[in-house]
Short mmCIF file of C-alpha atoms and ligand atoms in Angstrom, two decimals:
data_model
loop_
_atom_site.label_atom_id
_atom_site.label_comp_id
_atom_site.label_asym_id
_atom_site.label_seq_id
_atom_site.Cartn_x
_atom_site.Cartn_y
_atom_site.Cartn_z
CA UNK A 16 -59.64 15.14 -139.97
CA UNK A 17 -63.19 13.99 -139.29
CA UNK A 18 -64.62 11.42 -136.86
CA UNK A 19 -64.52 8.80 -139.65
CA UNK A 20 -60.74 9.06 -139.87
CA UNK A 21 -60.53 7.57 -136.39
CA UNK A 22 -62.40 4.37 -137.33
CA UNK A 23 -59.62 1.78 -137.60
CA UNK A 24 -58.88 -0.53 -140.52
CA UNK A 25 -59.12 -4.27 -139.70
CA UNK A 26 -56.47 -5.17 -137.12
CA UNK A 27 -53.44 -7.23 -138.17
CA UNK A 28 -52.46 -8.63 -134.76
CA UNK A 29 -54.36 -9.97 -131.80
CA UNK A 30 -51.93 -10.49 -128.89
CA UNK A 31 -53.33 -12.82 -126.21
CA UNK A 32 -52.32 -10.57 -123.38
CA UNK A 33 -50.14 -7.68 -122.36
CA UNK A 34 -49.77 -4.61 -120.17
CA UNK A 35 -49.22 -0.94 -120.93
CA UNK A 36 -48.64 2.04 -118.60
CA UNK A 37 -48.77 5.80 -119.13
CA UNK A 38 -48.47 8.90 -117.00
CA UNK A 39 -50.55 11.89 -118.14
CA UNK A 40 -50.50 15.38 -116.65
CA UNK A 41 -53.29 17.74 -115.68
CA UNK A 42 -53.63 21.09 -117.46
CA UNK A 43 -54.72 24.61 -116.63
CA UNK A 44 -56.58 26.68 -119.23
CA UNK A 45 -55.52 30.24 -120.03
CA UNK A 46 -58.48 30.80 -122.38
CA UNK A 47 -61.33 28.76 -120.93
CA UNK A 48 -63.65 26.20 -122.49
CA UNK A 49 -67.15 26.68 -121.09
CA UNK A 50 -70.15 25.49 -123.06
CA UNK A 51 -70.45 22.50 -125.39
CA UNK A 52 -72.59 20.68 -127.93
CA UNK A 53 -73.02 16.90 -128.17
CA UNK A 54 -70.75 14.98 -128.16
CA UNK A 55 -68.17 17.01 -126.26
CA UNK A 56 -67.80 19.59 -129.03
CA UNK A 57 -66.58 22.83 -127.49
CA UNK A 58 -68.65 25.99 -127.97
CA UNK A 59 -65.40 27.99 -128.14
CA UNK A 60 -61.69 27.34 -128.63
CA UNK A 61 -59.42 27.16 -125.59
CA UNK A 62 -55.73 26.91 -124.74
CA UNK A 63 -53.92 25.52 -121.70
CA UNK A 64 -50.56 25.06 -120.09
CA UNK A 65 -49.81 21.37 -119.68
CA UNK A 66 -48.78 20.78 -116.08
CA UNK A 67 -46.09 18.48 -114.74
CA UNK A 68 -46.46 17.48 -111.08
CA UNK A 69 -50.22 16.93 -111.05
CA UNK A 70 -50.59 13.72 -113.02
CA UNK A 71 -52.33 10.36 -113.21
CA UNK A 72 -50.47 7.11 -113.81
CA UNK A 73 -52.54 4.30 -115.30
CA UNK A 74 -51.68 0.71 -116.22
CA UNK A 75 -53.97 -1.44 -118.32
CA UNK A 76 -53.43 -5.21 -118.39
CA UNK A 77 -55.40 -6.97 -121.11
CA UNK A 78 -56.20 -10.59 -121.77
CA UNK A 79 -58.25 -12.16 -124.57
CA UNK A 80 -61.64 -13.44 -123.47
CA UNK A 81 -63.86 -16.04 -125.10
CA UNK A 82 -67.09 -14.16 -125.60
CA UNK A 83 -67.12 -10.68 -127.05
CA UNK A 84 -70.62 -9.77 -125.93
CA UNK A 85 -69.89 -7.02 -123.43
CA UNK A 86 -67.22 -4.95 -121.70
CA UNK A 87 -65.31 -6.63 -118.93
CA UNK A 88 -62.90 -4.77 -116.67
CA UNK A 89 -61.67 -4.44 -113.09
CA UNK A 90 -60.75 -1.06 -111.73
CA UNK A 91 -58.25 -0.33 -108.97
CA UNK A 92 -57.66 3.18 -107.69
CA UNK A 93 -54.54 3.57 -105.56
CA UNK A 94 -54.38 -0.21 -105.17
CA UNK A 95 -58.00 -0.76 -104.11
CA UNK A 96 -61.10 -1.75 -106.08
CA UNK A 97 -63.13 1.37 -106.86
CA UNK A 98 -66.68 0.40 -107.80
CA UNK A 99 -68.00 3.97 -107.96
CA UNK A 100 -65.61 4.87 -110.84
CA UNK A 101 -66.86 1.97 -112.95
CA UNK A 102 -70.02 3.53 -114.44
CA UNK A 103 -67.96 6.44 -115.79
CA UNK A 104 -65.55 4.01 -117.47
CA UNK A 105 -68.46 1.94 -118.87
CA UNK A 106 -70.03 5.08 -120.39
CA UNK A 107 -66.63 6.02 -121.81
CA UNK A 108 -66.18 2.54 -123.34
CA UNK A 109 -69.65 2.74 -124.92
CA UNK A 110 -68.82 6.11 -126.41
CA UNK A 111 -65.51 5.03 -127.90
CA UNK A 112 -66.28 1.44 -128.88
CA UNK A 113 -66.83 2.29 -132.55
CA UNK A 114 -63.31 3.74 -132.64
CA UNK A 115 -61.68 0.90 -130.66
CA UNK A 116 -63.58 -2.22 -131.72
CA UNK A 117 -61.20 -4.48 -129.74
CA UNK A 118 -62.71 -3.31 -126.44
CA UNK A 119 -65.10 -6.26 -126.19
CA UNK A 120 -62.44 -8.82 -127.13
CA UNK A 121 -60.39 -8.40 -123.98
CA UNK A 122 -60.76 -8.38 -120.22
CA UNK A 123 -58.97 -5.33 -118.80
CA UNK A 124 -57.46 -4.63 -115.42
CA UNK A 125 -57.16 -0.86 -115.02
CA UNK A 126 -54.91 0.34 -112.19
CA UNK A 127 -54.74 4.06 -111.65
CA UNK A 128 -53.29 6.52 -109.14
CA UNK A 129 -52.88 10.27 -108.86
CA UNK A 130 -49.78 12.21 -107.83
CA UNK A 131 -51.89 14.81 -106.04
CA UNK A 132 -53.60 14.19 -102.72
CA UNK A 133 -56.90 12.36 -102.92
CA UNK A 134 -59.87 14.77 -102.75
CA UNK A 135 -57.64 17.83 -103.02
CA UNK A 136 -60.36 19.44 -105.11
CA UNK A 137 -58.07 19.07 -108.13
CA UNK A 138 -59.96 17.66 -111.08
CA UNK A 139 -58.44 14.30 -111.91
CA UNK A 140 -60.73 13.69 -114.89
CA UNK A 141 -58.40 15.45 -117.36
CA UNK A 142 -55.25 13.52 -116.42
CA UNK A 143 -57.25 10.34 -115.71
CA UNK A 144 -59.04 10.21 -119.06
CA UNK A 145 -55.83 11.18 -120.87
CA UNK A 146 -53.84 8.39 -119.19
CA UNK A 147 -56.53 5.78 -119.89
CA UNK A 148 -56.84 6.88 -123.53
CA UNK A 149 -53.07 6.62 -123.96
CA UNK A 150 -53.11 3.06 -122.61
CA UNK A 151 -55.97 2.05 -124.93
CA UNK A 152 -54.26 3.60 -127.94
CA UNK A 153 -51.03 1.86 -127.01
CA UNK A 154 -52.96 -1.43 -127.17
CA UNK A 155 -54.47 -0.42 -130.52
CA UNK A 156 -50.96 0.26 -131.79
CA UNK A 157 -50.03 -3.34 -130.94
CA UNK A 158 -53.01 -4.45 -133.04
CA UNK A 159 -52.05 -2.04 -135.89
CA UNK A 160 -48.25 -1.76 -135.77
CA UNK A 161 -48.05 0.56 -138.79
CA UNK A 162 -49.80 3.36 -136.94
CA UNK A 163 -48.15 6.76 -137.44
CA UNK A 164 -47.18 8.88 -134.42
CA UNK A 165 -49.37 11.81 -135.47
CA UNK A 166 -52.40 9.50 -135.77
CA UNK A 167 -51.62 8.03 -132.36
CA UNK A 168 -51.46 11.49 -130.77
CA UNK A 169 -54.54 12.91 -132.49
CA UNK A 170 -56.67 9.87 -131.86
CA UNK A 171 -55.60 9.68 -128.22
CA UNK A 172 -56.65 13.30 -127.74
CA UNK A 173 -59.88 12.58 -129.64
CA UNK A 174 -60.72 9.66 -127.32
CA UNK A 175 -59.74 11.60 -124.18
CA UNK A 176 -62.11 14.39 -125.28
CA UNK A 177 -64.95 11.89 -125.39
CA UNK A 178 -64.15 10.98 -121.77
CA UNK A 179 -63.84 14.54 -120.44
CA UNK A 180 -63.56 17.60 -122.73
CA UNK A 181 -60.46 19.28 -121.34
CA UNK A 182 -58.67 15.90 -121.09
CA UNK A 183 -57.88 16.26 -124.81
CA UNK A 184 -55.39 18.98 -123.83
CA UNK A 185 -53.45 16.62 -121.51
CA UNK A 186 -51.51 14.54 -124.04
CA UNK A 187 -48.81 16.90 -125.29
CA UNK A 188 -46.92 19.89 -123.84
CA UNK A 189 -46.34 22.67 -123.21
CA UNK A 190 -49.23 24.71 -124.63
CA UNK A 191 -52.20 22.94 -126.23
CA UNK A 192 -55.03 24.49 -128.22
CA UNK A 193 -58.41 22.80 -128.70
CA UNK A 194 -61.29 23.98 -130.84
CA UNK A 195 -61.64 25.15 -134.43
CA UNK A 196 -60.21 28.65 -134.85
CA UNK A 197 -60.05 30.37 -138.21
CA UNK A 198 -56.55 31.77 -137.58
CA UNK A 199 -55.00 28.62 -136.11
CA UNK A 200 -54.02 26.11 -138.80
CA UNK A 201 -55.02 22.48 -138.15
CA UNK A 202 -57.09 23.46 -135.10
CA UNK A 203 -60.00 21.10 -134.52
CA UNK A 204 -63.07 20.67 -132.35
CA UNK A 205 -62.26 16.95 -132.22
CA UNK A 206 -58.84 17.00 -130.52
CA UNK A 207 -56.17 19.25 -129.07
CA UNK A 208 -53.04 20.31 -130.97
CA UNK A 209 -49.68 21.58 -129.82
CA UNK A 210 -49.84 25.38 -130.07
CA UNK A 211 -48.39 25.98 -133.54
CA UNK A 212 -47.03 29.53 -133.07
CA UNK A 213 -43.93 30.98 -131.47
CA UNK A 214 -43.78 30.86 -127.67
CA UNK A 215 -41.13 32.94 -125.90
CA UNK A 216 -39.06 30.86 -123.48
CA UNK A 217 -40.41 32.65 -120.38
CA UNK A 218 -43.70 30.79 -120.93
CA UNK A 219 -42.04 27.41 -121.35
CA UNK A 220 -40.88 27.33 -117.74
CA UNK A 221 -43.86 29.06 -116.14
CA UNK A 222 -44.94 28.01 -112.65
CA UNK A 223 -48.38 27.26 -111.25
CA UNK A 224 -48.81 27.13 -107.48
CA UNK A 225 -52.23 25.66 -106.80
CA UNK A 226 -53.72 27.09 -103.62
CA UNK A 227 -56.16 24.54 -102.23
CA UNK A 228 -58.94 26.70 -100.88
CA UNK A 229 -61.64 24.09 -100.79
CA UNK A 230 -61.02 20.39 -101.03
CA UNK A 231 -64.61 19.17 -100.86
CA UNK A 232 -66.86 18.24 -103.75
CA UNK A 233 -68.10 21.13 -105.90
CA UNK A 234 -71.73 22.17 -105.49
CA UNK A 235 -72.24 22.27 -109.25
CA UNK A 236 -70.39 19.93 -111.62
CA UNK A 237 -68.72 21.12 -114.85
CA UNK A 238 -71.23 19.01 -116.78
CA UNK A 239 -74.11 21.04 -115.37
CA UNK A 240 -72.17 24.29 -115.77
CA UNK A 241 -71.54 23.63 -119.48
CA UNK A 242 -75.24 22.89 -119.99
CA UNK A 243 -76.22 26.19 -118.41
CA UNK A 244 -74.50 28.02 -121.28
CA UNK A 245 -77.45 26.94 -123.47
CA UNK A 246 -79.80 29.91 -123.52
CA UNK A 247 -77.39 31.96 -121.42
CA UNK A 248 -77.93 35.66 -122.22
CA UNK A 249 -74.19 36.32 -122.71
CA UNK A 250 -73.23 33.02 -124.33
CA UNK A 251 -72.72 34.20 -127.91
CA UNK A 252 -70.57 37.18 -126.99
CA UNK A 253 -68.57 35.01 -124.58
CA UNK A 254 -67.85 32.43 -127.30
CA UNK A 255 -66.76 35.22 -129.64
CA UNK A 256 -64.55 36.74 -126.94
CA UNK A 257 -62.74 33.45 -126.32
CA UNK A 258 -61.80 33.27 -130.01
CA UNK A 259 -60.61 36.88 -129.96
CA UNK A 260 -58.58 36.24 -126.82
CA UNK A 261 -56.73 33.47 -128.65
CA UNK A 262 -55.85 36.04 -131.34
CA UNK A 263 -54.70 38.51 -128.68
CA UNK A 264 -52.61 35.86 -126.98
CA UNK A 265 -50.53 35.18 -130.12
CA UNK A 266 -48.26 38.29 -129.95
CA UNK A 267 -48.22 38.08 -126.13
CA UNK A 268 -46.84 34.54 -126.19
CA UNK A 269 -44.42 35.29 -129.02
CA UNK A 270 -42.89 38.36 -127.35
CA UNK A 271 -42.99 37.30 -123.68
CA UNK A 272 -45.33 40.20 -122.81
CA UNK A 273 -46.03 39.46 -119.14
CA UNK A 274 -48.28 42.46 -118.64
CA UNK A 275 -50.49 41.47 -121.56
CA UNK A 276 -50.50 37.85 -120.37
CA UNK A 277 -51.62 38.80 -116.85
CA UNK A 278 -54.48 40.98 -118.10
CA UNK A 279 -55.78 38.39 -120.50
CA UNK A 280 -55.48 35.41 -118.16
CA UNK A 281 -57.08 37.10 -115.15
CA UNK A 282 -59.90 38.47 -117.29
CA UNK A 283 -60.55 34.96 -118.67
CA UNK A 284 -60.74 33.48 -115.15
CA UNK A 285 -63.18 36.11 -113.93
CA UNK A 286 -65.26 35.86 -117.11
CA UNK A 287 -65.61 32.09 -116.59
CA UNK A 288 -66.96 32.68 -113.09
CA UNK A 289 -69.11 35.59 -114.28
CA UNK A 290 -70.76 33.12 -116.70
CA UNK A 291 -71.54 30.84 -113.75
CA UNK A 292 -72.92 33.69 -111.67
CA UNK A 293 -75.14 34.89 -114.53
CA UNK A 294 -76.51 31.43 -115.49
CA UNK A 295 -80.11 30.53 -114.68
CA UNK A 296 -80.04 28.94 -112.18
CA UNK A 297 -77.02 30.98 -111.07
CA UNK A 298 -74.27 29.56 -108.94
CA UNK A 299 -70.93 30.52 -107.47
CA UNK A 300 -67.89 28.31 -106.99
CA UNK A 301 -65.55 30.91 -105.53
CA UNK A 302 -65.30 30.99 -101.73
CA UNK A 303 -64.40 33.95 -99.49
CA UNK A 304 -60.79 32.71 -99.39
CA UNK A 305 -60.69 32.65 -103.20
CA UNK A 306 -61.40 36.39 -103.19
CA UNK A 307 -58.97 37.04 -100.33
CA UNK A 308 -56.21 35.38 -102.33
CA UNK A 309 -57.07 37.27 -105.51
CA UNK A 310 -57.00 40.58 -103.64
CA UNK A 311 -53.68 39.70 -102.02
CA UNK A 312 -52.19 38.77 -105.40
CA UNK A 313 -53.27 42.13 -106.81
CA UNK A 314 -51.91 44.10 -103.85
CA UNK A 315 -48.62 42.16 -103.85
CA UNK A 316 -48.13 42.65 -107.58
CA UNK A 317 -48.79 46.36 -107.34
CA UNK A 318 -46.44 46.84 -104.40
CA UNK A 319 -43.54 44.66 -105.48
CA UNK A 320 -43.93 44.52 -109.29
CA UNK A 321 -43.35 40.75 -109.05
CA UNK A 322 -45.42 39.45 -112.02
CA UNK A 323 -47.66 36.95 -110.21
CA UNK A 324 -51.20 36.50 -111.48
CA UNK A 325 -54.07 34.09 -110.97
CA UNK A 326 -56.39 31.88 -112.88
CA UNK A 327 -59.27 29.68 -111.75
CA UNK A 328 -60.83 26.50 -113.03
CA UNK A 329 -64.35 25.38 -112.25
CA UNK A 330 -63.82 25.47 -108.49
CA UNK A 331 -62.66 27.56 -105.56
CA UNK A 332 -58.93 26.82 -105.81
CA UNK A 333 -56.62 29.52 -107.11
CA UNK A 334 -53.82 28.80 -109.58
CA UNK A 335 -51.10 31.38 -109.07
CA UNK A 336 -49.00 31.70 -112.23
CA UNK A 337 -45.54 33.26 -112.43
CA UNK A 338 -42.31 33.10 -114.44
CA UNK A 339 -39.29 31.14 -113.21
CA UNK A 340 -37.43 34.38 -112.43
CA UNK A 341 -40.11 35.25 -109.83
CA UNK A 342 -40.04 31.84 -108.15
CA UNK A 343 -38.26 32.72 -104.88
CA UNK A 344 -40.36 35.82 -104.26
CA UNK A 345 -43.58 34.04 -105.21
CA UNK A 346 -42.97 31.10 -102.87
CA UNK A 347 -42.09 33.43 -100.01
CA UNK A 348 -45.32 35.35 -100.68
CA UNK A 349 -47.32 32.09 -100.59
CA UNK A 350 -45.76 31.19 -97.22
CA UNK A 351 -46.21 34.63 -95.70
CA UNK A 352 -49.66 35.56 -96.94
CA UNK A 353 -51.56 32.88 -98.82
CA UNK A 354 -51.33 29.58 -96.91
CA UNK A 355 -53.61 31.11 -94.25
CA UNK A 356 -56.39 30.99 -96.87
CA UNK A 357 -55.78 27.37 -97.90
CA UNK A 358 -57.58 24.42 -96.35
CA UNK A 359 -55.11 22.93 -93.86
CA UNK A 360 -52.51 25.30 -95.34
CA UNK A 361 -52.20 23.04 -98.39
CA UNK A 362 -50.90 24.01 -101.81
CA UNK A 363 -49.13 22.26 -104.71
CA UNK A 364 -46.17 23.66 -106.62
CA UNK A 365 -46.49 22.74 -110.25
CA UNK A 366 -45.02 24.01 -113.50
CA UNK A 367 -45.41 23.79 -117.25
CA UNK A 368 -44.65 20.27 -118.44
CA UNK A 369 -43.83 18.44 -121.63
CA UNK A 370 -46.81 16.10 -121.88
CA UNK A 371 -47.60 12.47 -121.17
CA UNK A 372 -44.94 9.76 -120.94
CA UNK A 373 -44.98 6.01 -121.42
CA UNK A 374 -43.89 4.03 -118.38
CA UNK A 375 -41.90 0.89 -119.08
CA UNK A 376 -42.60 -1.80 -116.50
O1 LIG B 416 -63.38 19.29 -119.18
P1 LIG B 416 -64.49 19.73 -118.27
O2 LIG B 416 -65.84 19.35 -118.77
O3 LIG B 416 -64.25 19.35 -116.84
O4 LIG B 416 -64.53 21.34 -118.29
C1 LIG B 416 -63.44 22.10 -117.87
C2 LIG B 416 -63.78 23.52 -117.87
C3 LIG B 416 -62.76 24.47 -117.26
O5 LIG B 416 -61.80 23.81 -116.46
C4 LIG B 416 -63.50 25.44 -116.36
C5 LIG B 416 -62.07 25.28 -118.34
C6 LIG B 416 -61.05 24.58 -119.17
O6 LIG B 416 -60.92 24.97 -120.35
O7 LIG B 416 -60.34 23.69 -118.67
#
């Protein structure tokens, strides 16, 4: 599919008003996306576990307005007006208007809330943009009732990508791939797809305990980080490596090879941060407690053979990944050794989820 396929045919219906609600999860990448071209085209393919507990719920009420000269919307975050989110939504609307030409015909009331604690350092842009895109596509489906499910899913992911790259992996579960890859059929730079190959059941119930090391705002945003991959001395080999890691992951996921999984996932996390540390200007998002946790995970795994491992996103928090069979040991380990390294002792127990769901009011 190309961008043009997402331009709609003339709408058949124009309801006067209505309301739609969706809950979309966050995701954690196993092979990381880092580096992009305009507009939100990834420099390399990536794959993520869709999460379950960390999610955004968004409702969009819409009502026909008389003039269609501009966007008109109110935004409420956790029940309160949130003016500082509005510019991001306006930019998003401008970017997607060609694909959703009804946007100027309605006044929208967008009400959104997160399941995870406010300012936990967890990126809400993935789940937030996914939930909003789902609501907007649900409205488009009311205007074009013949819409096929596959078109709905692909276009939702396409729109979410235009809001925040990795958001395109937050529509479906349980493993989503994004980015053109020569060995992955139907893979696309424009939207995420459900991973099309065999996945052993151990990976379908995997856990992710998110250790909240640093809850403040990041010193360097992902947007800036992606830009710093332009002219980066290791960029080309990194992009190549990400593609190869997706190839290597295929037999690992199919056979349930935990040892291979751990090596690949930890190497990806450290490579992502190595790219940050070798950018110009260079920067570092890990904190001393990030390293303490990583070292403790390594020591614990070596001593006990419990297959816990870590990954990182663009921040200081550590995602500790483990199979369901290791759950009791892993949670005891978190209590005994890791909470001391978390801000206010906070962490979130999450697991692989099945994707976004529609909420019926
Ligand atoms: O979607 P963005 O622009 O916030 O970038 C996300 C980048 C990483 O979280 C570091 C990696 C990924 O693939 O999710």
